[in-house]
Amino acid sequence: MPATSRPEDVTDGPVDHGHTVLAIPVPELDAFVRERTAHYDADYLAADPTFGQAHVTVLGPWVRSPTPADLAAVAQIASVARPFAYRLARLGTFPNGIIHLLPEPAGPFRTLTEAVVECFPSHPAYGGQFPDVTPHVTLDAAGAGLDEQAVEEMLGDLIPVSCRAELLQLQWWQAGHCHVQASWHLGETSGGMA
């Protein structure tokens, strides 16, 4: 250990400094996603009852400390978007092993993402890691004995499910501190800090 280090500076792994996510909550699957999150890392379970544990990400990570002007810009985007119906029935697995549900239609989610990225071009979806962003609800991660079929069996009669996107949340994701920072109803001019 270097002479300038203090014991409290040393950690066993990466430190989670947290990040923001703009997301559409999916309350119909919240209990399932909460259970799977608890299975992997309960530190990421939000105590905030309004937090959409199950969600479709619109943009993340987003501005770490949004200004009132940033929030007003998102409020404007949300106000011109209309609530929309979608269905969750089809599972998929990304190359990194993330098992997810694909909303149909995906177009309205893509439109929201494009609008936010256009307004905040220095914040590409997923930090620019993926050339094509696929709207999805994360469910689990593939591993020994766990694949799409196993997750589909765990979901049981939860799917297919018809949903309605009505709310856009600004979520803070950090171990032990997940919560909603702001929310906006789609198609309404009011909303903001939660």
PDB file of C-alpha atoms in Angstrom:
ATOM      1  CA  MET A   1       0.000   0.000   0.000  1.00  0.00           C
ATOM      2  CA  PRO A   2       1.487   3.398  -0.898  1.00  0.00           C
ATOM      3  CA  ALA A   3       2.461   5.553   2.053  1.00  0.00           C
ATOM      4  CA  THR A   4      -0.164   8.153   1.114  1.00  0.00           C
ATOM      5  CA  SER A   5      -3.074   5.658   1.222  1.00  0.00           C
ATOM      6  CA  ARG A   6      -5.350   5.369   4.199  1.00  0.00           C
ATOM      7  CA  PRO A   7      -7.155   2.118   5.099  1.00  0.00           C
ATOM      8  CA  GLU A   8     -10.554   3.704   4.324  1.00  0.00           C
ATOM      9  CA  ASP A   9      -9.338   4.428   0.764  1.00  0.00           C
ATOM     10  CA  VAL A  10      -8.957   0.709   0.034  1.00  0.00           C
ATOM     11  CA  THR A  11     -11.972  -1.197  -1.263  1.00  0.00           C
ATOM     12  CA  ASP A  12     -12.515  -4.811  -2.229  1.00  0.00           C
ATOM     13  CA  GLY A  13     -13.821  -3.863  -5.653  1.00  0.00           C
ATOM     14  CA  PRO A  14     -15.169  -1.097  -7.823  1.00  0.00           C
ATOM     15  CA  VAL A  15     -17.016   1.665  -6.033  1.00  0.00           C
ATOM     16  CA  ASP A  16     -20.548   2.381  -7.253  1.00  0.00           C
ATOM     17  CA  HIS A  17     -20.797   6.163  -7.577  1.00  0.00           C
ATOM     18  CA  GLY A  18     -24.309   5.885  -8.968  1.00  0.00           C
ATOM     19  CA  HIS A  19     -25.897   7.091 -12.189  1.00  0.00           C
ATOM     20  CA  THR A  20     -29.174   8.386 -13.534  1.00  0.00           C
ATOM     21  CA  VAL A  21     -31.547   6.548 -15.857  1.00  0.00           C
ATOM     22  CA  LEU A  22     -34.605   7.858 -17.674  1.00  0.00           C
ATOM     23  CA  ALA A  23     -37.042   4.944 -17.664  1.00  0.00           C
ATOM     24  CA  ILE A  24     -40.621   3.891 -18.282  1.00  0.00           C
ATOM     25  CA  PRO A  25     -41.738   1.769 -15.299  1.00  0.00           C
ATOM     26  CA  VAL A  26     -43.464  -1.563 -15.941  1.00  0.00           C
ATOM     27  CA  PRO A  27     -45.490  -2.152 -12.759  1.00  0.00           C
ATOM     28  CA  GLU A  28     -46.966  -5.408 -14.086  1.00  0.00           C
ATOM     29  CA  LEU A  29     -43.539  -7.062 -13.742  1.00  0.00           C
ATOM     30  CA  ASP A  30     -42.158  -5.141 -10.787  1.00  0.00           C
ATOM     31  CA  ALA A  31     -42.601  -7.952  -8.239  1.00  0.00           C
ATOM     32  CA  PHE A  32     -40.822 -10.440 -10.532  1.00  0.00           C
ATOM     33  CA  VAL A  33     -37.889  -8.117 -11.243  1.00  0.00           C
ATOM     34  CA  ARG A  34     -37.605  -7.205  -7.549  1.00  0.00           C
ATOM     35  CA  GLU A  35     -37.377 -10.907  -6.680  1.00  0.00           C
ATOM     36  CA  ARG A  36     -34.656 -11.531  -9.274  1.00  0.00           C
ATOM     37  CA  THR A  37     -32.765  -8.392  -8.200  1.00  0.00           C
ATOM     38  CA  ALA A  38     -32.886  -9.580  -4.584  1.00  0.00           C
ATOM     39  CA  HIS A  39     -31.494 -12.923  -5.740  1.00  0.00           C
ATOM     40  CA  TYR A  40     -28.434 -11.241  -7.249  1.00  0.00           C
ATOM     41  CA  ASP A  41     -27.851  -8.087  -5.225  1.00  0.00           C
ATOM     42  CA  ALA A  42     -30.434  -6.768  -2.765  1.00  0.00           C
ATOM     43  CA  ASP A  43     -28.467  -3.500  -2.508  1.00  0.00           C
ATOM     44  CA  TYR A  44     -30.139  -2.513  -5.795  1.00  0.00           C
ATOM     45  CA  LEU A  45     -33.673  -2.938  -4.476  1.00  0.00           C
ATOM     46  CA  ALA A  46     -35.237   0.473  -4.072  1.00  0.00           C
ATOM     47  CA  ALA A  47     -36.971   1.263  -0.792  1.00  0.00           C
ATOM     48  CA  ASP A  48     -38.822   3.960  -2.762  1.00  0.00           C
ATOM     49  CA  PRO A  49     -42.242   2.389  -3.555  1.00  0.00           C
ATOM     50  CA  THR A  50     -42.622   4.529  -6.702  1.00  0.00           C
ATOM     51  CA  PHE A  51     -39.330   3.276  -8.200  1.00  0.00           C
ATOM     52  CA  GLY A  52     -39.863   1.215 -11.365  1.00  0.00           C
ATOM     53  CA  GLN A  53     -37.600  -1.748 -10.612  1.00  0.00           C
ATOM     54  CA  ALA A  54     -39.023  -3.299 -13.778  1.00  0.00           C
ATOM     55  CA  HIS A  55     -38.644  -0.749 -16.542  1.00  0.00           C
ATOM     56  CA  VAL A  56     -37.757  -0.018 -20.139  1.00  0.00           C
ATOM     57  CA  THR A  57     -34.737   2.270 -20.244  1.00  0.00           C
ATOM     58  CA  VAL A  58     -35.213   5.378 -22.368  1.00  0.00           C
ATOM     59  CA  LEU A  59     -31.696   6.691 -21.723  1.00  0.00           C
ATOM     60  CA  GLY A  60     -29.029   5.672 -19.285  1.00  0.00           C
ATOM     61  CA  PRO A  61     -26.737   6.772 -18.002  1.00  0.00           C
ATOM     62  CA  TRP A  62     -28.092  10.299 -18.280  1.00  0.00           C
ATOM     63  CA  VAL A  63     -26.885  13.603 -16.757  1.00  0.00           C
ATOM     64  CA  ARG A  64     -25.436  12.832 -13.329  1.00  0.00           C
ATOM     65  CA  SER A  65     -26.626  16.064 -11.677  1.00  0.00           C
ATOM     66  CA  PRO A  66     -29.345  17.511 -13.896  1.00  0.00           C
ATOM     67  CA  THR A  67     -29.924  21.251 -13.829  1.00  0.00           C
ATOM     68  CA  PRO A  68     -33.401  22.810 -13.806  1.00  0.00           C
ATOM     69  CA  ALA A  69     -32.915  23.419 -17.558  1.00  0.00           C
ATOM     70  CA  ASP A  70     -32.108  19.705 -18.095  1.00  0.00           C
ATOM     71  CA  LEU A  71     -35.238  18.704 -16.198  1.00  0.00           C
ATOM     72  CA  ALA A  72     -37.327  21.218 -18.143  1.00  0.00           C
ATOM     73  CA  ALA A  73     -36.039  19.753 -21.422  1.00  0.00           C
ATOM     74  CA  VAL A  74     -37.078  16.242 -20.375  1.00  0.00           C
ATOM     75  CA  ALA A  75     -40.437  17.574 -19.161  1.00  0.00           C
ATOM     76  CA  GLN A  76     -40.971  19.075 -22.630  1.00  0.00           C
ATOM     77  CA  ILE A  77     -40.125  15.765 -24.331  1.00  0.00           C
ATOM     78  CA  ALA A  78     -42.508  13.896 -22.010  1.00  0.00           C
ATOM     79  CA  SER A  79     -45.280  16.430 -22.571  1.00  0.00           C
ATOM     80  CA  VAL A  80     -45.308  15.912 -26.348  1.00  0.00           C
ATOM     81  CA  ALA A  81     -45.139  12.118 -26.074  1.00  0.00           C
ATOM     82  CA  ARG A  82     -48.510  10.459 -25.710  1.00  0.00           C
ATOM     83  CA  PRO A  83     -49.204   7.473 -23.435  1.00  0.00           C
ATOM     84  CA  PHE A  84     -49.146   4.258 -25.463  1.00  0.00           C
ATOM     85  CA  ALA A  85     -50.070   0.611 -25.151  1.00  0.00           C
ATOM     86  CA  TYR A  86     -47.573  -2.184 -25.651  1.00  0.00           C
ATOM     87  CA  ARG A  87     -47.345  -5.905 -25.044  1.00  0.00           C
ATOM     88  CA  LEU A  88     -44.645  -8.030 -23.446  1.00  0.00           C
ATOM     89  CA  ALA A  89     -44.569 -11.642 -24.600  1.00  0.00           C
ATOM     90  CA  ARG A  90     -41.332 -12.377 -26.456  1.00  0.00           C
ATOM     91  CA  LEU A  91     -38.107 -13.130 -24.595  1.00  0.00           C
ATOM     92  CA  GLY A  92     -34.613 -12.581 -25.939  1.00  0.00           C
ATOM     93  CA  THR A  93     -31.024 -12.882 -24.758  1.00  0.00           C
ATOM     94  CA  PHE A  94     -28.350 -10.311 -25.550  1.00  0.00           C
ATOM     95  CA  PRO A  95     -24.794 -11.494 -26.369  1.00  0.00           C
ATOM     96  CA  ASN A  96     -23.762 -10.489 -22.818  1.00  0.00           C
ATOM     97  CA  GLY A  97     -26.296 -12.975 -21.388  1.00  0.00           C
ATOM     98  CA  ILE A  98     -28.995 -10.523 -20.277  1.00  0.00           C
ATOM     99  CA  ILE A  99     -32.395 -12.214 -20.605  1.00  0.00           C
ATOM    100  CA  HIS A 100     -35.133  -9.727 -21.372  1.00  0.00           C
ATOM    101  CA  LEU A 101     -38.618  -9.116 -22.703  1.00  0.00           C
ATOM    102  CA  LEU A 102     -39.080  -7.154 -25.912  1.00  0.00           C
ATOM    103  CA  PRO A 103     -41.946  -4.638 -25.968  1.00  0.00           C
ATOM    104  CA  GLU A 104     -44.155  -4.711 -29.028  1.00  0.00           C
ATOM    105  CA  PRO A 105     -44.360  -2.241 -30.591  1.00  0.00           C
ATOM    106  CA  ALA A 106     -40.875  -0.961 -29.795  1.00  0.00           C
ATOM    107  CA  GLY A 107     -41.250   2.179 -31.932  1.00  0.00           C
ATOM    108  CA  PRO A 108     -42.621   4.524 -29.257  1.00  0.00           C
ATOM    109  CA  PHE A 109     -39.734   3.644 -26.916  1.00  0.00           C
ATOM    110  CA  ARG A 110     -37.222   4.263 -29.690  1.00  0.00           C
ATOM    111  CA  THR A 111     -38.869   7.606 -30.454  1.00  0.00           C
ATOM    112  CA  LEU A 112     -38.500   8.705 -26.819  1.00  0.00           C
ATOM    113  CA  THR A 113     -34.855   7.616 -26.745  1.00  0.00           C
ATOM    114  CA  GLU A 114     -34.122   9.445 -29.995  1.00  0.00           C
ATOM    115  CA  ALA A 115     -35.760  12.629 -28.676  1.00  0.00           C
ATOM    116  CA  VAL A 116     -33.708  12.600 -25.462  1.00  0.00           C
ATOM    117  CA  VAL A 117     -30.451  11.760 -27.270  1.00  0.00           C
ATOM    118  CA  GLU A 118     -31.124  14.569 -29.769  1.00  0.00           C
ATOM    119  CA  CYS A 119     -31.572  16.977 -26.864  1.00  0.00           C
ATOM    120  CA  PHE A 120     -28.540  15.595 -24.966  1.00  0.00           C
ATOM    121  CA  PRO A 121     -26.111  14.415 -27.675  1.00  0.00           C
ATOM    122  CA  SER A 122     -23.229  14.051 -25.211  1.00  0.00           C
ATOM    123  CA  HIS A 123     -25.213  11.279 -23.485  1.00  0.00           C
ATOM    124  CA  PRO A 124     -25.661   8.426 -25.979  1.00  0.00           C
ATOM    125  CA  ALA A 125     -27.740   5.447 -24.876  1.00  0.00           C
ATOM    126  CA  TYR A 126     -25.751   3.015 -22.726  1.00  0.00           C
ATOM    127  CA  GLY A 127     -22.722   5.272 -23.032  1.00  0.00           C
ATOM    128  CA  GLY A 128     -22.519   4.465 -26.753  1.00  0.00           C
ATOM    129  CA  GLN A 129     -21.590   0.813 -26.087  1.00  0.00           C
ATOM    130  CA  PHE A 130     -24.175  -0.576 -28.509  1.00  0.00           C
ATOM    131  CA  PRO A 131     -24.717   0.610 -32.099  1.00  0.00           C
ATOM    132  CA  ASP A 132     -28.400  -0.332 -32.081  1.00  0.00           C
ATOM    133  CA  VAL A 133     -30.378   0.201 -28.890  1.00  0.00           C
ATOM    134  CA  THR A 134     -33.080  -2.422 -28.337  1.00  0.00           C
ATOM    135  CA  PRO A 135     -35.904  -1.425 -25.979  1.00  0.00           C
ATOM    136  CA  HIS A 136     -36.312  -4.173 -23.376  1.00  0.00           C
ATOM    137  CA  VAL A 137     -37.216  -5.111 -19.813  1.00  0.00           C
ATOM    138  CA  THR A 138     -34.260  -6.807 -18.104  1.00  0.00           C
ATOM    139  CA  LEU A 139     -35.330  -9.969 -16.279  1.00  0.00           C
ATOM    140  CA  ASP A 140     -32.275 -12.075 -15.475  1.00  0.00           C
ATOM    141  CA  ALA A 141     -28.839 -13.218 -16.623  1.00  0.00           C
ATOM    142  CA  ALA A 142     -28.050 -16.479 -18.402  1.00  0.00           C
ATOM    143  CA  GLY A 143     -25.935 -18.900 -16.443  1.00  0.00           C
ATOM    144  CA  ALA A 144     -25.739 -22.491 -15.283  1.00  0.00           C
ATOM    145  CA  GLY A 145     -29.258 -23.878 -15.630  1.00  0.00           C
ATOM    146  CA  LEU A 146     -30.717 -20.468 -16.417  1.00  0.00           C
ATOM    147  CA  ASP A 147     -31.776 -19.614 -19.950  1.00  0.00           C
ATOM    148  CA  GLU A 148     -34.770 -18.084 -21.717  1.00  0.00           C
ATOM    149  CA  GLN A 149     -36.850 -21.224 -21.234  1.00  0.00           C
ATOM    150  CA  ALA A 150     -36.157 -21.312 -17.478  1.00  0.00           C
ATOM    151  CA  VAL A 151     -37.041 -17.624 -17.124  1.00  0.00           C
ATOM    152  CA  GLU A 152     -40.211 -18.121 -19.166  1.00  0.00           C
ATOM    153  CA  GLU A 153     -41.190 -20.923 -16.791  1.00  0.00           C
ATOM    154  CA  MET A 154     -40.485 -18.677 -13.777  1.00  0.00           C
ATOM    155  CA  LEU A 155     -42.660 -15.950 -15.305  1.00  0.00           C
ATOM    156  CA  GLY A 156     -45.525 -18.408 -15.720  1.00  0.00           C
ATOM    157  CA  ASP A 157     -48.792 -16.634 -16.445  1.00  0.00           C
ATOM    158  CA  LEU A 158     -47.253 -13.168 -15.946  1.00  0.00           C
ATOM    159  CA  ILE A 159     -46.702 -13.127 -19.702  1.00  0.00           C
ATOM    160  CA  PRO A 160     -48.034 -12.293 -22.131  1.00  0.00           C
ATOM    161  CA  VAL A 161     -48.995  -9.008 -20.509  1.00  0.00           C
ATOM    162  CA  SER A 162     -50.553  -5.868 -21.929  1.00  0.00           C
ATOM    163  CA  CYS A 163     -49.063  -2.660 -20.534  1.00  0.00           C
ATOM    164  CA  ARG A 164     -49.441   1.063 -20.928  1.00  0.00           C
ATOM    165  CA  ALA A 165     -46.567   3.555 -20.873  1.00  0.00           C
ATOM    166  CA  GLU A 166     -47.799   6.616 -19.005  1.00  0.00           C
ATOM    167  CA  LEU A 167     -44.891   7.783 -16.857  1.00  0.00           C
ATOM    168  CA  LEU A 168     -41.256   8.709 -17.442  1.00  0.00           C
ATOM    169  CA  GLN A 169     -39.049   8.469 -14.355  1.00  0.00           C
ATOM    170  CA  LEU A 170     -35.653   9.929 -13.594  1.00  0.00           C
ATOM    171  CA  GLN A 171     -34.161   7.132 -11.533  1.00  0.00           C
ATOM    172  CA  TRP A 172     -30.999   7.182  -9.438  1.00  0.00           C
ATOM    173  CA  TRP A 173     -29.208   3.816  -9.458  1.00  0.00           C
ATOM    174  CA  GLN A 174     -26.660   3.236  -6.721  1.00  0.00           C
ATOM    175  CA  ALA A 175     -26.185   0.372  -4.286  1.00  0.00           C
ATOM    176  CA  GLY A 176     -28.300   1.131  -1.242  1.00  0.00           C
ATOM    177  CA  HIS A 177     -29.694   4.371  -2.696  1.00  0.00           C
ATOM    178  CA  CYS A 178     -31.959   3.566  -5.671  1.00  0.00           C
ATOM    179  CA  HIS A 179     -34.827   6.066  -5.851  1.00  0.00           C
ATOM    180  CA  VAL A 180     -36.907   8.278  -8.129  1.00  0.00           C
ATOM    181  CA  GLN A 181     -35.564  11.827  -8.492  1.00  0.00           C
ATOM    182  CA  ALA A 182     -38.303  13.150 -10.770  1.00  0.00           C
ATOM    183  CA  SER A 183     -41.182  11.909 -12.884  1.00  0.00           C
ATOM    184  CA  TRP A 184     -43.346  13.167 -15.708  1.00  0.00           C
ATOM    185  CA  HIS A 185     -46.675  11.906 -17.028  1.00  0.00           C
ATOM    186  CA  LEU A 186     -46.536  11.406 -20.781  1.00  0.00           C
ATOM    187  CA  GLY A 187     -48.687  13.915 -22.618  1.00  0.00           C
ATOM    188  CA  GLU A 188     -48.984  16.299 -19.665  1.00  0.00           C
ATOM    189  CA  THR A 189     -47.240  19.609 -19.114  1.00  0.00           C
ATOM    190  CA  SER A 190     -46.939  19.223 -15.330  1.00  0.00           C
ATOM    191  CA  GLY A 191     -44.545  16.996 -13.402  1.00  0.00           C
ATOM    192  CA  GLY A 192     -41.002  17.181 -12.214  1.00  0.00           C
ATOM    193  CA  MET A 193     -39.180  16.757  -8.974  1.00  0.00           C
ATOM    194  CA  ALA A 194     -40.534  13.885  -6.923  1.00  0.00           C
TER     195      ALA A 194
END
